[in-house]
CSV table of C-alpha atoms in Angstrom, one decimal:
chain,number,residue,atom,x,y,z
V,1,MET,CA,0.0,0.0,0.1
V,2,VAL,CA,0.9,3.7,-0.5
V,3,TRP,CA,-0.1,6.7,1.6
V,4,ILE,CA,-2.3,9.2,-0.2
V,5,PRO,CA,-1.9,12.2,1.8
V,6,GLY,CA,-5.5,13.6,1.5
V,7,GLY,CA,-6.2,17.2,0.5
V,8,THR,CA,-9.0,19.6,-1.2
V,9,PHE,CA,-9.8,18.7,-5.1
V,10,LEU,CA,-12.2,19.4,-7.7
V,11,MET,CA,-14.5,16.3,-7.5
V,12,GLY,CA,-16.7,15.5,-10.8
V,13,SER,CA,-16.8,17.1,-14.4
V,14,ASP,CA,-19.1,19.6,-16.0
V,15,LYS,CA,-17.9,18.3,-19.7
V,16,HIS,CA,-18.9,15.1,-19.9
V,17,TYR,CA,-21.6,12.8,-18.5
V,18,PRO,CA,-24.7,14.3,-16.5
V,19,GLU,CA,-24.0,12.0,-13.5
V,20,GLU,CA,-20.6,13.6,-13.2
V,21,ALA,CA,-22.1,17.2,-12.6
V,22,PRO,CA,-21.7,19.5,-11.1
V,23,ALA,CA,-18.1,19.6,-10.5
V,24,HIS,CA,-17.6,20.7,-6.6
V,25,ARG,CA,-14.5,21.0,-4.1
V,26,VAL,CA,-14.3,18.1,-1.9
V,27,THR,CA,-11.8,17.4,1.2
V,28,VAL,CA,-10.5,14.0,2.0
V,29,SER,CA,-8.1,12.9,5.0
V,30,GLY,CA,-5.3,10.7,4.4
V,31,PHE,CA,-5.3,7.2,3.9
V,32,TRP,CA,-3.3,4.0,2.6
V,33,MET,CA,-4.5,2.6,-0.6
V,34,ASP,CA,-3.6,-0.4,-2.2
V,35,VAL,CA,-0.9,-0.3,-5.1
V,36,CYS,CA,-2.9,-2.5,-7.5
V,37,THR,CA,-6.2,-4.0,-7.8
V,38,VAL,CA,-6.6,-7.0,-6.0
V,39,THR,CA,-5.5,-10.0,-8.0
V,40,ASN,CA,-6.5,-13.6,-8.8
V,41,ARG,CA,-3.6,-14.7,-6.7
V,42,ASP,CA,-4.5,-12.5,-3.9
V,43,PHE,CA,-8.2,-13.6,-3.7
V,44,ALA,CA,-7.5,-17.2,-4.2
V,45,ARG,CA,-5.4,-16.8,-0.9
V,46,PHE,CA,-8.3,-15.5,0.8
V,47,VAL,CA,-10.6,-18.3,-0.6
V,48,GLU,CA,-8.0,-21.1,0.5
V,49,GLU,CA,-7.8,-19.6,4.2
V,50,THR,CA,-11.6,-19.0,4.7
V,51,GLY,CA,-13.6,-21.2,2.2
V,52,TYR,CA,-15.5,-18.2,0.9
V,53,VAL,CA,-17.7,-19.0,-1.7
V,54,THR,CA,-18.8,-15.8,-4.2
V,55,MET,CA,-22.1,-14.9,-5.1
V,56,ALA,CA,-21.4,-15.7,-8.9
V,57,GLU,CA,-20.7,-19.4,-7.5
V,58,ARG,CA,-24.1,-19.4,-5.4
V,59,PRO,CA,-27.7,-20.1,-6.8
V,60,ALA,CA,-29.8,-17.0,-6.7
V,61,ASN,CA,-32.0,-16.5,-3.6
V,62,PRO,CA,-35.7,-16.8,-4.5
V,63,ASP,CA,-36.8,-14.5,-1.8
V,64,ASP,CA,-34.5,-11.8,-3.4
V,65,TYR,CA,-36.0,-12.2,-6.8
V,66,PRO,CA,-39.5,-12.8,-6.5
V,67,GLY,CA,-41.1,-14.6,-9.7
V,68,LEU,CA,-37.8,-15.7,-10.9
V,69,GLN,CA,-37.9,-19.1,-12.6
V,70,PRO,CA,-35.8,-22.0,-10.9
V,71,ASP,CA,-33.6,-22.5,-14.2
V,72,LYS,CA,-32.7,-18.6,-13.9
V,73,ARG,CA,-31.3,-19.1,-10.1
V,74,ILE,CA,-28.5,-21.1,-11.3
V,75,PRO,CA,-25.0,-19.7,-10.7
V,76,SER,CA,-24.0,-17.4,-13.3
V,77,SER,CA,-22.5,-13.8,-13.9
V,78,ALA,CA,-22.2,-11.2,-16.8
V,79,VAL,CA,-19.5,-11.8,-19.2
V,80,PHE,CA,-19.0,-9.6,-22.4
V,81,ILE,CA,-19.2,-11.6,-25.5
V,82,ARG,CA,-17.7,-9.5,-28.6
V,83,PRO,CA,-20.3,-9.5,-31.5
V,84,LYS,CA,-18.9,-10.5,-35.1
V,85,GLN,CA,-20.4,-7.6,-36.9
V,86,ARG,CA,-21.5,-4.2,-36.3
V,87,ILE,CA,-24.6,-3.9,-34.0
V,88,ASP,CA,-26.7,-1.3,-32.1
V,89,PRO,CA,-24.8,0.2,-29.4
V,90,ARG,CA,-27.9,1.3,-27.6
V,91,ASP,CA,-28.6,-1.9,-26.2
V,92,HIS,CA,-25.9,-3.3,-24.1
V,93,TYR,CA,-27.5,-6.9,-24.2
V,94,ASN,CA,-26.0,-7.3,-27.6
V,95,TRP,CA,-22.8,-8.0,-25.9
V,96,TRP,CA,-23.5,-8.9,-22.0
V,97,VAL,CA,-24.6,-12.5,-21.5
V,98,TYR,CA,-25.1,-14.3,-18.2
V,99,VAL,CA,-23.2,-17.1,-18.4
V,100,SER,CA,-23.8,-20.2,-16.2
V,101,GLY,CA,-20.6,-21.4,-14.4
V,102,ALA,CA,-18.7,-17.8,-15.0
V,103,ASN,CA,-17.0,-16.6,-11.7
V,104,TRP,CA,-13.7,-15.4,-10.6
V,105,ARG,CA,-12.1,-18.9,-11.1
V,106,HIS,CA,-13.7,-19.2,-14.7
V,107,PRO,CA,-13.9,-15.4,-16.1
V,108,ARG,CA,-14.9,-16.3,-19.6
V,109,GLY,CA,-17.2,-19.1,-18.5
V,110,PRO,CA,-16.6,-22.7,-17.5
V,111,ALA,CA,-14.2,-23.7,-20.0
V,112,SER,CA,-11.8,-20.4,-19.2
V,113,SER,CA,-9.4,-20.5,-16.0
V,114,VAL,CA,-7.2,-18.3,-14.2
V,115,LYS,CA,-4.6,-20.6,-13.7
V,116,LYS,CA,-2.2,-18.5,-16.2
V,117,PHE,CA,-3.5,-15.5,-15.1
V,118,ALA,CA,-2.6,-15.1,-11.3
V,119,ALA,CA,-1.5,-11.3,-11.7
V,120,HIS,CA,-4.6,-10.3,-13.6
V,121,PRO,CA,-7.3,-8.3,-11.6
V,122,VAL,CA,-10.0,-10.6,-10.0
V,123,VAL,CA,-13.0,-10.0,-11.5
V,124,HIS,CA,-16.9,-11.3,-11.3
V,125,MET,CA,-16.8,-9.6,-7.9
V,126,ALA,CA,-20.2,-8.8,-6.4
V,127,TYR,CA,-20.0,-6.0,-3.7
V,128,GLU,CA,-20.2,-8.5,-0.8
V,129,ASP,CA,-17.6,-10.5,-2.2
V,130,ALA,CA,-15.2,-7.3,-2.2
V,131,GLU,CA,-16.3,-6.4,1.2
V,132,ALA,CA,-15.8,-10.2,2.7
V,133,TYR,CA,-12.2,-10.0,1.4
V,134,ALA,CA,-11.5,-6.2,2.7
V,135,LYS,CA,-12.7,-7.4,6.1
V,136,TRP,CA,-10.4,-10.7,6.1
V,137,ALA,CA,-7.6,-8.1,4.9
V,138,GLY,CA,-7.9,-5.9,8.0
V,139,LYS,CA,-8.9,-3.2,5.4
V,140,LYS,CA,-11.9,-1.4,3.9
V,141,LEU,CA,-13.0,-0.3,0.4
V,142,PRO,CA,-12.6,3.4,-0.5
V,143,THR,CA,-15.3,5.9,-0.6
V,144,GLU,CA,-16.0,7.6,-3.9
V,145,ALA,CA,-14.2,10.8,-2.9
V,146,GLU,CA,-11.0,8.7,-1.7
V,147,TRP,CA,-10.9,6.8,-4.8
V,148,GLU,CA,-11.2,9.9,-7.0
V,149,PHE,CA,-8.6,12.0,-5.2
V,150,ALA,CA,-6.2,8.9,-5.3
V,151,ALA,CA,-6.7,8.3,-8.9
V,152,ARG,CA,-6.0,12.0,-9.7
V,153,GLY,CA,-2.5,11.6,-8.6
V,154,GLY,CA,-2.3,15.1,-7.4
V,155,LEU,CA,-3.2,16.5,-10.7
V,156,ASP,CA,-6.3,18.3,-9.8
V,157,GLY,CA,-8.9,18.9,-12.5
V,158,ALA,CA,-6.8,16.9,-14.9
V,159,GLU,CA,-8.8,15.2,-17.7
V,160,PHE,CA,-7.2,11.8,-17.2
V,161,VAL,CA,-5.3,9.9,-14.5
V,162,TRP,CA,-1.9,10.9,-16.3
V,163,GLY,CA,-2.8,14.5,-17.6
V,164,ASP,CA,-4.7,15.8,-20.4
V,165,LYS,CA,-3.6,14.1,-23.4
V,166,MET,CA,-5.1,10.8,-24.3
V,167,THR,CA,-2.0,9.2,-25.5
V,168,PRO,CA,1.0,11.4,-24.4
V,169,ASP,CA,3.9,11.0,-27.1
V,170,GLY,CA,1.9,8.1,-28.5
V,171,GLU,CA,1.9,6.2,-25.4
V,172,HIS,CA,-1.1,4.1,-24.3
V,173,MET,CA,-1.7,4.6,-20.6
V,174,ALA,CA,-4.3,2.4,-19.8
V,175,ASN,CA,-5.9,-1.0,-20.9
V,176,ILE,CA,-8.9,0.4,-22.8
V,177,TRP,CA,-10.7,-0.7,-26.0
V,178,GLN,CA,-9.2,0.8,-29.5
V,179,GLY,CA,-11.4,0.5,-32.5
V,180,GLU,CA,-15.2,0.6,-32.7
V,181,PHE,CA,-16.8,-0.8,-29.5
V,182,PRO,CA,-18.0,-3.4,-29.3
V,183,TYR,CA,-17.3,-5.4,-32.3
V,184,ARG,CA,-13.7,-4.5,-33.4
V,185,ASN,CA,-10.8,-4.1,-31.2
V,186,THR,CA,-7.6,-3.1,-32.9
V,187,LEU,CA,-5.6,-4.0,-29.8
V,188,ASP,CA,-3.2,-1.0,-30.0
V,189,ASP,CA,-2.4,-1.2,-26.3
V,190,GLY,CA,-1.8,-5.0,-26.6
V,191,PHE,CA,-4.5,-6.4,-24.6
V,192,GLU,CA,-8.2,-7.4,-25.6
V,193,TYR,CA,-9.3,-8.5,-21.9
V,194,THR,CA,-7.7,-7.7,-18.6
V,195,ALA,CA,-4.2,-7.2,-18.3
V,196,PRO,CA,-1.5,-7.9,-15.5
V,197,VAL,CA,-1.9,-5.4,-12.8
V,198,GLY,CA,0.9,-2.7,-12.9
V,199,SER,CA,1.2,-3.4,-16.8
V,200,PHE,CA,0.7,0.6,-17.8
V,201,PRO,CA,2.5,3.5,-15.8
V,202,ALA,CA,1.6,4.7,-12.3
V,203,ASN,CA,0.1,7.8,-11.4
V,204,GLY,CA,1.6,10.6,-9.2
V,205,TYR,CA,0.7,8.8,-6.1
V,206,GLY,CA,2.5,5.4,-7.4
V,207,LEU,CA,-1.2,3.8,-8.0
V,208,TYR,CA,-1.6,1.5,-11.0
V,209,ASP,CA,-4.6,0.9,-13.2
V,210,MET,CA,-6.8,3.6,-11.8
V,211,ALA,CA,-8.2,4.0,-15.3
V,212,GLY,CA,-9.2,1.2,-17.6
V,213,ASN,CA,-8.4,-2.7,-16.9
V,214,VAL,CA,-11.4,-3.4,-14.4
V,215,TRP,CA,-14.0,-1.2,-12.8
V,216,GLN,CA,-13.7,-1.0,-9.1
V,217,TRP,CA,-16.3,-0.8,-6.3
V,218,THR,CA,-16.4,1.9,-3.7
V,219,THR,CA,-18.4,2.0,-0.6
V,220,ASP,CA,-20.8,4.8,-1.3
V,221,TRP,CA,-24.3,4.3,-2.1
V,222,TYR,CA,-25.0,5.9,-5.8
V,223,GLN,CA,-26.6,9.3,-6.3
V,224,GLU,CA,-26.2,12.0,-8.8
V,225,HIS,CA,-24.0,14.8,-8.0
V,226,GLY,CA,-26.7,17.3,-8.6
V,227,LYS,CA,-28.6,16.1,-5.4
V,228,ILE,CA,-25.7,16.8,-3.2
V,229,ASP,CA,-26.6,19.6,-0.7
V,230,SER,CA,-24.6,22.7,-1.6
V,231,PRO,CA,-22.4,21.0,-4.1
V,232,CYS,CA,-20.7,24.6,-4.5
V,233,CYS,CA,-19.2,24.2,-1.4
V,234,THR,CA,-16.3,22.2,-0.1
V,235,ILE,CA,-17.6,19.0,1.7
V,236,GLU,CA,-15.2,17.1,4.1
V,237,ASN,CA,-15.0,13.3,3.7
V,238,PRO,CA,-18.5,12.8,2.0
V,239,ARG,CA,-19.9,9.3,2.0
V,240,GLY,CA,-22.5,9.2,-0.8
V,241,ALA,CA,-26.3,8.9,-0.8
V,242,LYS,CA,-28.7,6.8,1.8
V,243,ARG,CA,-29.4,3.2,0.7
V,244,GLU,CA,-33.1,4.0,-0.3
V,245,ASP,CA,-32.0,6.7,-2.5
V,246,SER,CA,-29.6,4.5,-4.7
V,247,LEU,CA,-32.4,2.3,-6.0
V,248,ASP,CA,-32.7,2.2,-9.6
V,249,PRO,CA,-36.2,4.2,-10.4
V,250,GLY,CA,-36.4,1.9,-13.5
V,251,GLN,CA,-36.3,-1.3,-11.3
V,252,LEU,CA,-38.2,-0.9,-8.2
V,253,GLN,CA,-39.7,-4.3,-8.4
V,254,THR,CA,-36.4,-5.8,-7.2
V,255,ARG,CA,-35.1,-3.3,-4.9
V,256,ILE,CA,-31.8,-3.9,-5.3
V,257,PRO,CA,-29.5,-0.8,-4.0
V,258,ARG,CA,-26.7,0.4,-6.1
V,259,LYS,CA,-22.9,1.4,-5.2
V,260,VAL,CA,-20.9,3.8,-7.0
V,261,MET,CA,-18.1,2.1,-9.2
V,262,LYS,CA,-15.2,4.1,-10.6
V,263,GLY,CA,-12.1,3.9,-13.2
V,264,GLY,CA,-13.6,2.2,-16.3
V,265,SER,CA,-12.4,-1.0,-17.8
V,266,HIS,CA,-11.0,-2.6,-20.9
V,267,LEU,CA,-14.3,-2.4,-22.3
V,268,CYS,CA,-14.3,1.5,-22.3
V,269,ALA,CA,-13.7,3.1,-25.9
V,270,PRO,CA,-13.8,6.7,-27.0
V,271,ASN,CA,-16.7,6.0,-29.5
V,272,TYR,CA,-18.9,4.6,-26.8
V,273,CYS,CA,-18.0,5.0,-23.1
V,274,ARG,CA,-15.5,7.7,-21.8
V,275,ARG,CA,-15.3,6.6,-18.4
V,276,TYR,CA,-11.6,6.0,-18.1
V,277,ARG,CA,-11.4,9.3,-16.8
V,278,PRO,CA,-11.0,10.0,-12.5
V,279,ALA,CA,-14.2,11.8,-12.6
V,280,ALA,CA,-16.3,9.3,-14.4
V,281,ARG,CA,-18.8,7.0,-12.5
V,282,MET,CA,-21.5,4.5,-12.7
V,283,ALA,CA,-24.1,3.0,-10.7
V,284,GLN,CA,-23.9,-1.0,-10.2
V,285,PRO,CA,-26.4,-3.1,-8.5
V,286,VAL,CA,-24.9,-4.7,-5.4
V,287,ASP,CA,-25.6,-8.2,-6.6
V,288,THR,CA,-24.3,-7.9,-10.0
V,289,SER,CA,-20.8,-9.3,-11.0
V,290,THR,CA,-19.2,-8.8,-14.4
V,291,SER,CA,-16.3,-9.8,-16.3
V,292,HIS,CA,-14.8,-6.2,-15.7
V,293,LEU,CA,-15.4,-5.5,-12.4
V,294,GLY,CA,-12.9,-5.6,-9.4
V,295,PHE,CA,-11.8,-3.7,-6.6
V,296,ARG,CA,-9.0,-2.4,-4.4
V,297,CYS,CA,-8.8,-1.6,-0.8
V,298,VAL,CA,-7.9,1.1,1.5
V,299,ALA,CA,-6.8,1.4,5.2
V,300,TYR,CA,-6.5,4.3,7.8
V,301,SER,CA,-4.0,2.9,10.0
V,302,ARG,CA,-1.0,0.8,9.6
V,303,GLY,CA,-0.2,-2.5,11.5
V,304,PRO,CA,-3.2,-4.5,12.1
V,305,MET,CA,-4.4,-3.5,8.7
V,306,LEU,CA,-1.8,-5.6,6.7
V,307,PRO,CA,-2.5,-9.0,5.2
V,308,ARG,CA,-0.1,-12.0,5.8
V,309,GLY,CA,3.2,-11.6,3.5
V,310,ALA,CA,2.6,-8.0,2.5
V,311,LYS,CA,4.7,-5.1,3.0
V,312,TRP,CA,4.0,-1.5,3.5
V,313,GLU,CA,5.8,1.2,1.4
V,314,GLU,CA,7.0,4.1,3.3
V,315,THR,CA,4.8,7.3,3.1
V,316,PRO,CA,6.4,9.8,0.4
């Protein structure tokens, strides 16, 4: 982990997606943050020691999904399946498929494996999976404000984690989609799916993959920035919405609350989803795991909050 010194910064953006606006001043206190997202190797050690079973590996609880047919309750998770030709990009079901047997051990489906991908970020993480790992590790998940402050790496107001140019000097700075999403990826950055953590340059705080690769959970319930009380003023250590306010108004029959996820993923593309920016944010139902969603942890003190075998890096 590395020390993030805390401070005041401009959170959100007025230039992109409506859920990011209005930009507003926020202050966060200092904290420690994982240098990289949690990897398959890290999560395997957690599972080996605890016997934990992720949500994607369990059948759906019928009490949580009234009316769901038994054949739909089997363990599964959402997997990106690339279309073979140009399709309607307004319907995400053209490329997202719930696959039986897809989970963190089998990220592309039951025939796939993480055996050769120990250094890749763990995926197919529902919120309670990430929270369970964090508790085992003696850590926590970051708030949205902590995550965004850390992602900016000291570059307050910059467009990207690394500055204002997408590819400075022609260098790819993150694992995202090149080409026309979702059917043609030119792989200019060298990766079609996830990349090993740390494959691209770190930001100013020494954090890797704060843009692209996989989305990352935060602990905040989702709300639009515009609903924040007095968004023009500085807010200290904000904690997001109330649980009930995070519900999707279009899915009130299931009443699944939503958390904020940050950072974008290898599926974000300039022509479709420009969410590989620190200000970008999306609402994610807490029960939903996908092939491009992982997490990293934070801590607020040294010593006890340290997994076995890990080492602290000194405060800069």
